[in-house]
């Protein structure tokens, strides 16, 4: 049984300028904290989330079964990121659908739901918003910023946007930018959503409908890329859903893998916001710190002064170890302090959320050393 | 400039029993032949097609620009499969939308368009239909059966269903069955089609609409799996479609890869039949010769007596070299004659349709030796 977590909200009346040139004002950030900030506010760890996660990183909600945070196996009292010693903060990103201001909220200028008018937000914008939240919490420097996948991109961006405010960056199962194939998968998912007749150009709320067909397809595509071919074969293989006889149907479920994907798609379409899906996949597409440096990642990372831990997983084909090694190389080219672990795990991209003894040990020992620096 | 090809059609009034227990009658097969059948009908090569190809394998149609057959680089006078010496036959499979009887045709019992009522057809059914066509053409034994991808599955199945009628089987970029991941991609594509409101349960013809949204998504997913990550990065990378400035939009095209995929999807949705897409992906899912042998491929292939050439491509992640090696191993376990070439090509699954000197040379020398056996 985990500890009780309590979500909080902070209001920001001031304008947040965005990378696109647009801006947000009168926005809220939902966040949670675990552990206790020490006297000199030096033990803070910011956890950045990926596509469909939130500020609810660890703990459970009082009276709610199965309400564990998405990284509850990693973060908490006595866990690898030990909240007995560290003060951990989870923030829901702007544009999300889990509490922070997003497309489902009201535009302060018009009083109408933002919908498709919610401005495009980038990894850099999220980091700026997170930095303001930390200022309000009285944290001027993070002991560490930590994230997996898209969360890892935010951790990396922190070290470039606010180098003096980050002592350690832990970047798990991430990449310095998306490949053409990564963008391609995002684009198919977006087209499925946008061409769903229930999308109504992103203003489906006022029609009382949700583009569930598109969301289902988007989620099914996502799930395929989160898993490795090996783990799919092991979990599902060619197993039929019912009995041993084929039904010879193009539309009925025949194989277990079909049943699993349809279930995941249906579940997702019940709670996730379609505009949020577009925004978050676009933030992924756009992230590319080397872009302003003619594609030279070494030059781009020269600004970073933090110490780094990078972790990748051998069977992750979404953000393969090769992508993490690009970051490691660019940091080493800049003579930065870098630890790198390539974990031989069968679970594909999802491995960063799962229990694996070697992975947990690497994280535990790195965060132990961070905690020791505080003493 | 290639030679002129002439499509032909053969009518089959008799019943074709299908693997599902259903049957077809009064069906047509569209086919083409190139070269001349020799006196003892021993120089025939059957070419089996994959998902969106047809009986138009080689040559051009008179007066039609850009009408080259889909394997015109491989097959023709003086080409690796040399029609000066070999008599090559291309057949459009049942259920397709390019001439042979399929969902767009009339059900002989009802006089209505088949639509979703077209029976599920399998690789084995296609081979049975092809065998009947060959009987009509006076061919009792093939010098070779040849196919890539799903076409390779048909070539393999020929050696099991009609072992005595095949001297050589050439199986390119294929697999002994689909993995869970392969099925998963097919299932997402099918869901996109079936949940398109214009699908109308597969009877969209009578509504005067086509489920183009679903077809577009299906094709986009397909295209991603046909290409390698490397070739996508080389061809498109993170290149923007217009200029150097980002537009910061979730719906406008920003990257070249998006433009390419949308174009491919749009083009496909203009000519491909949605029910055919469902049928052909299901035929892929179902193919599994080891299924009746408790999953033992060696036992399954014991029936084959043909000589084999297998070819795979290093960057093909749809049907990876590992899958071809499974077939090679099972054949060797049975002490069959097998040649195997693993071509180091960057183009992914699509490589089997492209010019690559090593690939072409392997094919040429194998088919040369087949032609020499005739002399």
XYZ file of C-alpha atoms in Angstrom:
750
model
C 0.000 0.000 0.000
C 1.345 3.360 -1.027
C 1.024 6.726 0.715
C -1.818 9.216 0.193
C -1.197 11.866 -2.475
C -3.100 15.153 -2.665
C -3.392 17.038 -5.935
C -3.023 20.814 -5.792
C -3.591 23.617 -8.244
C -1.765 26.905 -8.702
C -3.173 29.839 -10.611
C -0.972 32.041 -12.804
C -2.681 35.312 -13.791
C 0.348 36.606 -15.683
C 1.041 36.030 -19.369
C 3.193 33.084 -20.426
C 4.778 33.848 -23.796
C 4.960 30.714 -25.965
C 7.547 29.660 -28.512
C 5.005 30.021 -31.320
C 4.553 33.730 -30.616
C 1.147 33.142 -29.018
C 0.691 33.295 -25.254
C -1.414 31.947 -22.399
C -2.708 33.891 -19.405
C -4.868 33.090 -16.416
C -3.815 29.490 -16.514
C -3.666 26.801 -13.835
C -1.120 24.090 -13.213
C -2.130 20.923 -11.381
C 0.698 19.426 -9.362
C 1.524 17.101 -6.496
C 4.433 16.992 -4.098
C 5.777 14.108 -2.045
C 8.221 14.313 0.869
C 9.403 17.488 2.552
C 11.345 20.376 1.091
C 14.435 20.836 3.261
C 15.472 24.110 4.883
C 17.659 25.356 2.041
C 15.264 24.010 -0.601
C 18.034 21.897 -2.099
C 16.354 18.477 -2.212
C 13.741 19.090 -4.910
C 13.283 16.622 -7.765
C 10.978 17.543 -10.630
C 9.341 14.667 -12.503
C 8.209 15.458 -16.052
C 5.507 13.332 -17.656
C 5.063 11.807 -21.080
C 2.109 11.589 -23.425
C -0.807 10.327 -21.371
C 0.463 10.713 -17.823
C -0.076 13.540 -15.353
C 1.032 15.236 -12.130
C -0.139 12.141 -10.257
C 3.257 10.477 -10.250
C 3.209 8.512 -7.002
C 0.979 7.554 -4.073
C -2.743 6.838 -4.157
C -5.817 9.014 -3.775
C -7.664 8.569 -0.504
C -10.492 6.076 -0.799
C -9.779 5.339 -4.477
C -8.819 1.804 -5.401
C -6.134 1.337 -8.060
C -5.253 5.023 -8.018
C -1.483 4.552 -7.869
C 0.534 7.258 -9.584
C 2.062 6.337 -12.918
C 5.590 6.013 -11.521
C 4.634 4.716 -8.083
C 7.052 1.799 -8.401
C 9.942 4.261 -8.743
C 9.034 7.111 -6.415
C 7.984 7.065 -2.748
C 9.292 6.369 0.742
C 12.167 3.892 0.509
C 11.813 3.601 -3.276
C 14.631 4.342 -5.775
C 13.658 8.022 -5.775
C 13.245 8.125 -2.006
C 10.738 10.695 -0.767
C 12.044 10.259 2.784
C 15.010 12.291 1.635
C 13.908 14.036 -1.528
C 11.046 16.451 -2.201
C 9.431 15.279 -5.417
C 7.167 17.434 -7.585
C 4.899 16.217 -10.389
C 3.326 18.832 -12.684
C 0.637 18.317 -15.289
C 1.669 20.063 -18.484
C -0.282 22.859 -20.148
C -2.528 21.522 -22.890
C -3.111 18.281 -21.057
C -6.511 16.977 -19.961
C -5.799 16.045 -16.359
C -6.136 19.297 -14.462
C -3.796 21.943 -15.866
C -5.253 24.418 -18.324
C -5.927 22.742 -21.652
C -8.245 22.626 -24.669
C -11.244 21.639 -22.528
C -11.016 24.834 -20.484
C -12.381 28.307 -21.158
C -10.465 30.874 -23.154
C -10.268 33.934 -20.851
C -10.799 36.342 -23.783
C -13.922 34.715 -25.172
C -15.375 32.682 -22.338
C -15.627 29.796 -24.832
C -13.968 26.410 -24.580
C -10.514 26.601 -26.222
C -10.862 23.410 -28.270
C -8.707 23.673 -31.372
C -7.879 27.297 -30.464
C -5.629 26.234 -27.625
C -2.181 27.393 -28.718
C 0.508 24.920 -29.730
C 2.784 24.331 -26.744
C 6.319 23.010 -26.926
C 8.661 21.197 -24.581
C 10.354 24.561 -24.006
C 7.026 26.187 -23.065
C 6.306 23.399 -20.582
C 9.715 23.877 -18.997
C 9.097 27.619 -18.685
C 5.753 26.957 -16.990
C 7.348 24.408 -14.668
C 10.083 26.932 -13.794
C 7.473 29.480 -12.715
C 5.757 26.907 -10.524
C 9.067 26.079 -8.860
C 9.727 29.786 -8.211
C 6.392 30.004 -6.445
C 7.333 26.957 -4.380
C 10.569 28.681 -3.374
C 12.841 26.324 -5.273
C 15.666 28.117 -7.058
C 17.666 25.035 -7.988
C 16.601 21.435 -8.564
C 18.604 18.583 -7.093
C 17.395 16.738 -10.177
C 14.975 16.831 -13.053
C 13.755 13.411 -14.127
C 11.659 12.121 -16.984
C 11.059 9.209 -19.337
C 10.278 9.433 -23.070
C 8.743 12.885 -23.715
C 9.447 13.545 -20.015
C 13.120 12.920 -20.716
C 13.015 15.567 -23.432
C 11.761 18.061 -20.837
C 14.545 17.025 -18.446
C 17.088 17.578 -21.214
C 15.535 20.923 -22.129
C 15.714 22.074 -18.494
C 19.497 21.748 -18.631
C 19.576 24.022 -21.683
C 16.932 26.588 -20.743
C 17.890 26.897 -17.063
C 21.351 25.365 -16.773
C 22.085 27.044 -13.441
C 18.906 25.683 -11.887
C 19.588 21.955 -12.412
C 22.268 19.914 -10.661
C 21.315 16.539 -12.176
C 19.254 15.476 -15.161
C 17.960 11.919 -15.479
C 16.796 11.171 -19.008
C 15.179 7.750 -19.478
C 14.157 6.065 -22.759
C 14.294 9.349 -24.617
C 15.788 10.943 -27.719
C 17.294 14.263 -28.827
C 14.477 14.583 -31.393
C 12.017 12.405 -33.314
C 13.029 10.456 -36.405
C 10.959 10.611 -39.579
C 9.379 7.301 -38.557
C 8.419 8.666 -35.133
C 6.817 11.712 -36.758
C 5.086 9.425 -39.246
C 3.377 7.419 -36.502
C 2.280 10.666 -34.805
C 0.927 11.979 -38.074
C -1.180 8.867 -38.754
C -2.632 9.108 -35.248
C -3.413 12.792 -35.751
C -5.042 12.162 -39.132
C -7.222 9.469 -37.579
C -8.447 12.008 -35.004
C -8.774 15.019 -37.300
C -10.651 13.103 -40.027
C -13.111 11.568 -37.548
C -16.422 13.282 -38.448
C -16.981 13.814 -34.716
C -13.865 16.006 -34.463
C -15.620 19.064 -35.938
C -12.367 20.897 -36.532
C -11.479 20.484 -32.870
C -14.668 22.108 -31.571
C -16.477 18.838 -30.861
C -17.311 19.851 -27.278
C -20.004 22.222 -28.424
C -21.522 19.414 -30.493
C -21.722 17.134 -27.480
C -19.613 14.442 -29.158
C -16.092 13.054 -28.885
C -14.001 11.765 -31.834
C -13.692 8.350 -30.227
C -13.001 6.473 -33.458
C -9.937 8.574 -34.087
C -8.758 8.358 -30.490
C -9.079 4.577 -30.569
C -6.955 4.297 -33.701
C -4.385 6.735 -32.289
C -4.081 4.721 -29.111
C -3.816 1.392 -30.929
C -0.953 2.746 -33.048
C 0.696 4.111 -29.916
C 0.460 0.789 -28.137
C 2.154 -1.052 -30.965
C 5.110 1.323 -30.771
C 5.360 1.074 -26.971
C 5.833 -2.692 -27.033
C 8.622 -4.745 -28.509
C 7.984 -7.372 -31.153
C 9.393 -9.954 -28.712
C 7.120 -9.091 -25.817
C 4.088 -9.019 -28.126
C 4.950 -12.480 -29.361
C 5.467 -13.714 -25.833
C 2.264 -12.156 -24.445
C -0.033 -12.752 -27.409
C 1.750 -14.533 -30.231
C -0.803 -15.928 -32.666
C -3.113 -17.062 -29.874
C -6.800 -17.022 -30.749
C -9.232 -15.319 -28.436
C -11.717 -18.139 -28.333
C -11.143 -21.846 -28.674
C -8.993 -23.413 -31.352
C -11.111 -22.938 -34.445
C -10.809 -20.006 -36.812
C -13.959 -17.998 -37.410
C -12.948 -16.739 -40.858
C -14.184 -13.205 -40.362
C -12.676 -9.872 -41.363
C -14.430 -7.930 -38.604
C -14.796 -10.229 -35.594
C -11.930 -10.542 -33.184
C -9.905 -13.612 -33.992
C -6.531 -13.144 -32.313
C -5.792 -12.141 -28.699
C -3.645 -9.226 -29.860
C -6.699 -7.740 -31.597
C -8.741 -8.009 -28.438
C -5.976 -6.339 -26.408
C -5.577 -3.445 -28.834
C -9.302 -2.815 -29.162
C -9.637 -2.798 -25.372
C -6.772 -0.326 -24.979
C -8.226 1.890 -27.687
C -11.738 1.836 -26.201
C -10.483 2.621 -22.704
C -8.336 5.521 -23.905
C -11.132 7.052 -25.981
C -13.280 7.271 -22.842
C -10.981 9.640 -20.969
C -8.400 11.285 -23.204
C -8.968 14.591 -24.955
C -8.511 14.596 -28.719
C -7.045 18.113 -28.867
C -4.585 17.199 -26.131
C -3.463 14.235 -28.223
C -2.736 16.544 -31.145
C -0.882 19.043 -28.958
C 1.293 16.499 -27.203
C 2.282 14.630 -30.359
C 3.171 17.993 -31.932
C 5.327 18.909 -28.930
C 7.159 15.640 -29.556
C 7.579 16.413 -33.263
C 8.904 19.903 -32.626
C 11.438 19.090 -29.922
C 14.874 19.401 -31.436
C 17.454 21.356 -29.413
C 20.000 20.954 -32.220
C 17.735 22.758 -34.679
C 19.044 26.209 -33.772
C 22.603 24.896 -34.148
C 22.453 23.583 -37.697
C 21.657 20.104 -36.417
C 24.819 19.963 -34.285
C 23.756 18.334 -30.999
C 27.167 18.788 -29.416
C 26.955 22.520 -29.958
C 23.360 22.539 -28.695
C 24.237 20.770 -25.454
C 27.251 22.980 -24.713
C 25.000 25.141 -22.512
C 24.181 22.257 -20.157
C 26.150 22.205 -16.910
C 24.188 19.514 -15.036
C 25.436 16.022 -14.367
C 23.547 13.424 -16.393
C 22.229 9.924 -16.078
C 20.886 8.441 -19.288
C 19.095 5.104 -19.469
C 17.846 3.208 -22.508
C 16.324 -0.217 -23.111
C 17.627 -2.641 -25.733
C 14.225 -3.563 -27.214
C 12.868 0.002 -27.313
C 12.361 0.693 -31.023
C 10.443 3.920 -30.459
C 13.419 5.617 -28.792
C 16.187 3.136 -29.337
C 19.460 3.028 -27.362
C 21.114 4.605 -30.399
C 19.164 7.813 -29.722
C 20.279 7.933 -26.079
C 23.849 7.332 -27.180
C 23.627 10.403 -29.415
C 22.911 12.473 -26.302
C 25.666 10.734 -24.339
C 28.163 11.403 -27.100
C 27.213 15.073 -27.414
C 27.585 15.519 -23.644
C 30.931 13.741 -23.577
C 32.089 15.897 -26.492
C 31.387 18.793 -24.135
C 33.270 17.015 -21.308
C 30.162 16.788 -19.153
C 29.703 14.244 -16.391
C 27.528 11.469 -17.841
C 26.473 8.051 -16.604
C 24.784 5.773 -19.111
C 23.015 2.459 -18.623
C 21.665 0.373 -21.478
C 19.268 -2.086 -19.865
C 18.725 -5.422 -21.608
C 14.957 -5.587 -21.084
C 12.387 -7.294 -23.325
C 9.503 -4.826 -22.906
C 10.265 -2.180 -25.507
C 9.576 1.469 -24.762
C 7.198 0.533 -21.932
C 10.186 -0.833 -19.994
C 10.781 2.583 -18.450
C 7.543 2.215 -16.457
C 8.084 -1.400 -15.414
C 9.994 -3.133 -12.659
C 13.352 -4.399 -13.735
C 15.903 -5.102 -11.011
C 18.877 -3.694 -12.947
C 16.990 -0.562 -13.972
C 15.725 0.028 -10.437
C 19.215 -0.482 -9.032
C 20.770 2.035 -11.396
C 18.117 4.598 -10.470
C 18.399 3.863 -6.750
C 22.133 4.216 -6.681
C 22.091 7.446 -8.715
C 19.438 9.066 -6.523
C 21.222 7.792 -3.402
C 24.279 9.710 -4.492
C 22.150 12.814 -5.138
C 20.680 12.524 -1.630
C 24.172 12.098 -0.163
C 25.320 15.342 -1.786
C 22.668 17.074 0.356
C 23.987 15.787 3.656
C 10.479 0.874 -73.094
C 8.929 -2.408 -72.078
C 6.823 -4.831 -74.164
C 3.033 -4.653 -74.537
C 1.047 -6.739 -72.066
C -2.551 -7.828 -72.620
C -4.807 -8.672 -69.700
C -7.073 -11.693 -70.092
C -9.950 -13.121 -68.117
C -11.011 -16.695 -67.547
C -14.432 -17.702 -66.290
C -14.903 -20.585 -63.866
C -18.531 -21.717 -63.615
C -17.754 -24.543 -61.195
C -17.754 -24.218 -57.397
C -14.496 -23.421 -55.615
C -14.707 -24.735 -52.045
C -12.972 -22.375 -49.622
C -11.053 -23.120 -46.442
C -13.725 -21.386 -44.361
C -16.391 -23.860 -45.489
C -17.964 -21.262 -47.782
C -17.517 -21.419 -51.547
C -17.413 -19.287 -54.670
C -18.932 -20.119 -58.052
C -19.170 -18.378 -61.382
C -16.020 -16.448 -60.713
C -13.468 -14.842 -63.010
C -9.720 -14.646 -62.776
C -7.833 -11.839 -64.483
C -4.386 -12.849 -65.644
C -1.557 -12.003 -68.000
C 1.110 -14.122 -69.629
C 4.503 -13.131 -71.034
C 6.728 -15.228 -73.273
C 5.802 -18.516 -74.936
C 4.846 -21.795 -73.343
C 7.203 -24.429 -74.747
C 6.083 -27.665 -76.384
C 6.104 -29.800 -73.236
C 4.727 -26.924 -71.105
C 7.738 -27.131 -68.808
C 8.854 -23.478 -68.788
C 5.977 -21.893 -66.846
C 6.666 -19.494 -63.963
C 3.757 -18.341 -61.817
C 4.143 -14.942 -60.126
C 1.977 -14.412 -57.019
C 1.149 -10.878 -55.910
C 1.075 -9.124 -52.552
C -1.397 -6.733 -50.977
C -2.085 -4.044 -53.551
C -0.634 -5.534 -56.717
C -2.327 -7.457 -59.484
C -1.961 -9.758 -62.481
C -0.217 -6.881 -64.305
C 3.271 -7.983 -63.358
C 5.334 -6.838 -66.330
C 5.117 -4.911 -69.594
C 2.982 -1.878 -70.350
C -0.547 -1.416 -71.654
C -0.766 -0.153 -75.197
C -1.102 3.597 -75.349
C -0.993 4.021 -71.567
C 1.855 6.034 -70.107
C 3.425 4.833 -66.870
C 1.564 1.535 -67.025
C 4.550 -0.691 -66.241
C 3.706 -3.871 -64.353
C 4.629 -3.902 -60.672
C 7.625 -6.196 -61.166
C 8.636 -4.942 -64.606
C 12.231 -4.406 -63.463
C 12.482 -8.140 -62.672
C 10.471 -9.815 -65.395
C 10.649 -9.433 -69.182
C 12.831 -10.151 -72.203
C 16.457 -10.292 -71.042
C 15.531 -9.465 -67.444
C 16.410 -11.654 -64.436
C 13.228 -13.685 -65.001
C 13.752 -13.843 -68.752
C 10.551 -14.136 -70.789
C 12.601 -15.042 -73.873
C 13.024 -18.434 -72.267
C 10.323 -18.644 -69.594
C 6.534 -18.405 -69.859
C 5.456 -16.138 -67.014
C 1.902 -15.962 -65.639
C 0.489 -13.278 -63.361
C -2.924 -13.882 -61.747
C -5.071 -11.429 -59.820
C -6.285 -13.103 -56.643
C -9.917 -13.645 -55.744
C -11.236 -10.888 -53.492
C -8.994 -8.295 -55.114
C -10.224 -5.160 -56.853
C -8.243 -5.301 -60.084
C -10.245 -7.639 -62.301
C -10.748 -11.011 -60.637
C -14.019 -11.596 -58.824
C -14.142 -9.597 -55.614
C -16.376 -7.643 -53.244
C -17.284 -5.095 -55.930
C -18.811 -7.777 -58.166
C -22.278 -9.315 -58.147
C -23.132 -12.303 -56.000
C -24.537 -14.864 -58.467
C -27.223 -15.991 -55.976
C -28.633 -12.559 -55.232
C -27.589 -10.359 -58.108
C -26.411 -7.841 -55.501
C -22.892 -6.532 -55.026
C -20.997 -8.848 -52.638
C -19.574 -6.096 -50.432
C -18.969 -7.457 -46.955
C -20.633 -10.735 -47.969
C -17.681 -11.758 -50.095
C -16.339 -14.843 -48.338
C -13.027 -14.775 -46.485
C -10.341 -16.168 -48.781
C -7.019 -17.583 -47.654
C -3.614 -18.084 -49.211
C -4.576 -21.732 -49.671
C -7.767 -20.737 -51.513
C -5.816 -18.470 -53.826
C -3.375 -21.274 -54.600
C -6.278 -23.609 -55.388
C -7.761 -21.029 -57.761
C -4.364 -20.469 -59.401
C -3.974 -24.255 -59.831
C -7.269 -24.438 -61.723
C -6.196 -21.632 -64.013
C -2.935 -23.428 -64.764
C -4.846 -26.637 -65.572
C -6.899 -24.702 -68.100
C -3.697 -23.313 -69.598
C -2.362 -26.870 -69.965
C 0.371 -26.512 -67.364
C 0.701 -29.550 -65.139
C 3.957 -28.585 -63.485
C 5.518 -25.178 -62.842
C 9.193 -24.606 -63.533
C 8.901 -22.132 -60.660
C 6.460 -20.293 -58.461
C 7.675 -16.871 -57.389
C 6.424 -14.232 -54.997
C 7.439 -11.482 -52.573
C 5.854 -10.734 -49.206
C 2.293 -12.153 -49.249
C 3.195 -13.467 -52.716
C 6.020 -15.438 -51.099
C 3.498 -17.045 -48.759
C 1.556 -18.238 -51.803
C 4.760 -19.613 -53.350
C 5.515 -21.479 -50.122
C 1.951 -22.773 -49.920
C 2.138 -24.087 -53.503
C 4.974 -26.394 -52.448
C 2.759 -27.815 -49.679
C -0.615 -27.986 -51.454
C 0.720 -29.206 -54.821
C 4.238 -30.473 -54.144
C 4.405 -32.513 -57.349
C 3.456 -29.506 -59.480
C 6.346 -27.216 -58.459
C 10.002 -27.708 -59.325
C 11.289 -24.455 -57.785
C 9.860 -21.999 -55.272
C 11.301 -18.495 -54.957
C 10.160 -16.826 -51.742
C 11.251 -13.187 -51.351
C 10.903 -10.944 -48.257
C 8.344 -13.258 -46.748
C 7.565 -15.127 -43.537
C 6.113 -18.462 -42.414
C 3.329 -16.533 -40.626
C 2.631 -13.098 -39.150
C 3.930 -12.076 -35.748
C 1.630 -10.489 -33.173
C 3.019 -7.089 -34.224
C 2.239 -7.766 -37.888
C -1.323 -8.743 -36.980
C -1.565 -5.658 -34.762
C -0.760 -3.297 -37.635
C -3.315 -5.091 -39.842
C -5.928 -4.822 -37.116
C -5.436 -1.056 -36.661
C -5.794 -0.576 -40.413
C -8.948 -2.694 -40.461
C -10.438 -0.803 -37.508
C -9.773 2.488 -39.275
C -11.745 1.229 -42.293
C -14.556 -0.528 -40.434
C -15.208 2.394 -38.053
C -15.292 4.941 -40.877
C -18.966 6.019 -40.957
C -18.847 5.656 -44.746
C -18.104 1.933 -44.455
C -21.740 1.027 -43.724
C -20.851 -2.453 -42.560
C -19.091 -3.111 -45.860
C -22.114 -2.243 -48.024
C -20.997 1.281 -48.842
C -21.397 0.764 -52.599
C -25.150 0.970 -52.347
C -24.803 4.251 -50.429
C -22.677 5.767 -53.187
C -19.788 6.451 -50.800
C -16.335 5.056 -50.112
C -14.706 4.872 -46.646
C -11.797 6.999 -47.795
C -10.794 8.200 -44.346
C -10.231 4.656 -43.204
C -8.422 3.670 -46.387
C -6.106 6.657 -46.029
C -5.166 5.706 -42.472
C -4.697 2.068 -43.459
C -2.382 3.034 -46.286
C -0.365 5.436 -44.154
C 0.214 2.716 -41.560
C 1.165 0.304 -44.322
C 3.676 2.718 -45.796
C 5.447 3.177 -42.494
C 5.932 -0.573 -42.205
C 7.169 -0.929 -45.785
C 10.037 1.500 -45.286
C 13.035 1.251 -42.994
C 13.752 3.837 -40.332
C 17.044 4.546 -42.122
C 15.562 5.184 -45.532
C 12.862 7.406 -44.024
C 15.525 9.460 -42.302
C 17.539 9.666 -45.480
C 14.587 10.567 -47.710
C 12.692 12.847 -45.334
C 14.470 13.212 -42.019
C 13.075 16.191 -40.127
C 12.887 18.323 -43.262
C 10.096 20.881 -43.285
C 7.791 21.079 -46.257
C 8.000 24.817 -46.650
C 10.831 27.155 -45.819
C 12.765 27.101 -42.594
C 10.233 28.469 -40.134
C 7.887 26.340 -38.073
C 4.182 27.054 -38.422
C 3.226 25.778 -34.969
C 0.090 23.989 -36.073
C -1.359 20.644 -35.082
C -3.234 20.145 -38.342
C -1.222 21.786 -41.102
C 1.553 19.860 -42.745
C 4.865 20.811 -41.194
C 7.293 18.009 -42.088
C 7.974 16.430 -45.492
C 7.206 12.960 -44.142
C 3.668 14.114 -43.327
C 3.183 15.388 -46.833
C 4.446 12.108 -48.297
C 2.179 9.962 -46.139
C -0.915 12.070 -46.779
C -0.258 11.917 -50.506
C 0.138 8.126 -50.433
C -3.026 7.766 -48.366
C -5.063 10.034 -50.629
C -3.901 8.287 -53.794
C -4.659 4.830 -52.408
C -8.136 5.805 -51.202
C -9.037 6.789 -54.763
C -8.604 3.335 -56.246
C -8.438 0.600 -53.627
C -11.493 -1.263 -52.387
C -12.056 -1.226 -48.628
C -13.458 -4.757 -48.471
C -10.482 -6.018 -50.455
C -8.180 -4.421 -47.893
C -9.927 -6.313 -45.107
C -9.825 -9.600 -47.014
C -6.166 -9.398 -47.963
C -4.953 -8.409 -44.498
C -6.991 -11.301 -43.088
C -5.407 -13.720 -45.566
C -2.054 -12.525 -44.230
C -3.156 -13.017 -40.614
C -4.459 -16.531 -41.253
C -1.501 -17.911 -43.190
C 0.329 -20.321 -40.926
C 1.274 -23.683 -42.453
C 2.656 -24.855 -39.107
C -0.725 -24.403 -37.422
C -1.933 -27.890 -38.319
C 1.347 -29.317 -36.996
C 1.293 -27.910 -33.476
C 3.385 -24.955 -34.586
C 6.198 -27.205 -35.886
C 7.332 -25.608 -39.155
C 9.783 -28.411 -39.917
C 6.974 -30.938 -39.798
C 4.750 -28.625 -41.860
C 7.323 -28.253 -44.634
C 8.098 -31.989 -44.841
C 5.578 -32.234 -47.699
C 7.533 -29.817 -49.896
C 9.682 -31.412 -52.573
C 10.571 -28.308 -54.598
C 13.981 -26.665 -54.637
C 13.957 -23.305 -52.893
C 15.486 -19.875 -53.182
C 14.793 -17.575 -50.250
C 15.772 -13.905 -50.191
C 15.468 -11.390 -47.372
C 16.594 -7.798 -46.833
C 18.521 -6.664 -43.762
C 16.436 -3.543 -43.036
C 13.053 -5.211 -43.606
C 11.365 -5.010 -40.197
C 7.968 -6.124 -41.486
C 9.268 -9.542 -42.556
C 12.763 -9.551 -41.146
C 15.566 -11.881 -42.260
C 14.933 -13.867 -39.076
C 11.575 -14.939 -40.496
C 13.126 -16.135 -43.775
C 15.755 -18.020 -41.798
C 12.988 -19.896 -39.990
C 11.816 -21.214 -43.355
C 15.383 -21.997 -44.444
C 16.024 -23.920 -41.241
C 12.794 -25.924 -41.498
C 13.637 -26.858 -45.100
C 17.194 -27.842 -44.210
C 15.856 -29.932 -41.313
C 13.961 -31.783 -44.039
C 17.138 -32.037 -46.167
C 15.635 -29.984 -48.965
C 17.684 -28.074 -51.508
C 17.721 -24.430 -50.357
C 19.594 -21.344 -51.489
C 19.371 -18.298 -49.259
C 20.511 -14.718 -49.844
C 20.302 -12.000 -47.214
C 20.672 -8.741 -49.115
C 22.145 -5.773 -47.253
C 19.755 -3.133 -48.609
C 18.596 0.053 -46.894
C 15.027 0.171 -48.204
C 13.145 -2.025 -45.758
C 10.356 -4.295 -46.980
C 10.004 -2.270 -50.187
C 13.464 -3.480 -51.225
C 11.933 -6.527 -52.904
C 10.396 -4.265 -55.565
C 13.471 -2.096 -56.118
C 16.609 -2.390 -58.177
C 19.567 -3.644 -56.226
C 22.442 -5.128 -58.188
C 23.117 -7.978 -55.750
C 19.443 -8.887 -55.492
C 18.993 -8.782 -59.263
C 22.095 -10.920 -59.762
C 20.912 -13.581 -57.335
C 17.549 -13.744 -59.099
C 19.116 -13.767 -62.544
C 21.503 -16.567 -61.775
C 18.805 -18.692 -60.108
C 16.378 -18.280 -63.011
C 19.212 -18.865 -65.489
C 19.793 -22.235 -63.892
C 16.046 -22.987 -64.054
C 16.048 -22.123 -67.769
C 19.111 -24.311 -68.336
C 17.322 -27.307 -66.795
C 14.817 -26.992 -69.642
C 17.338 -27.311 -72.423
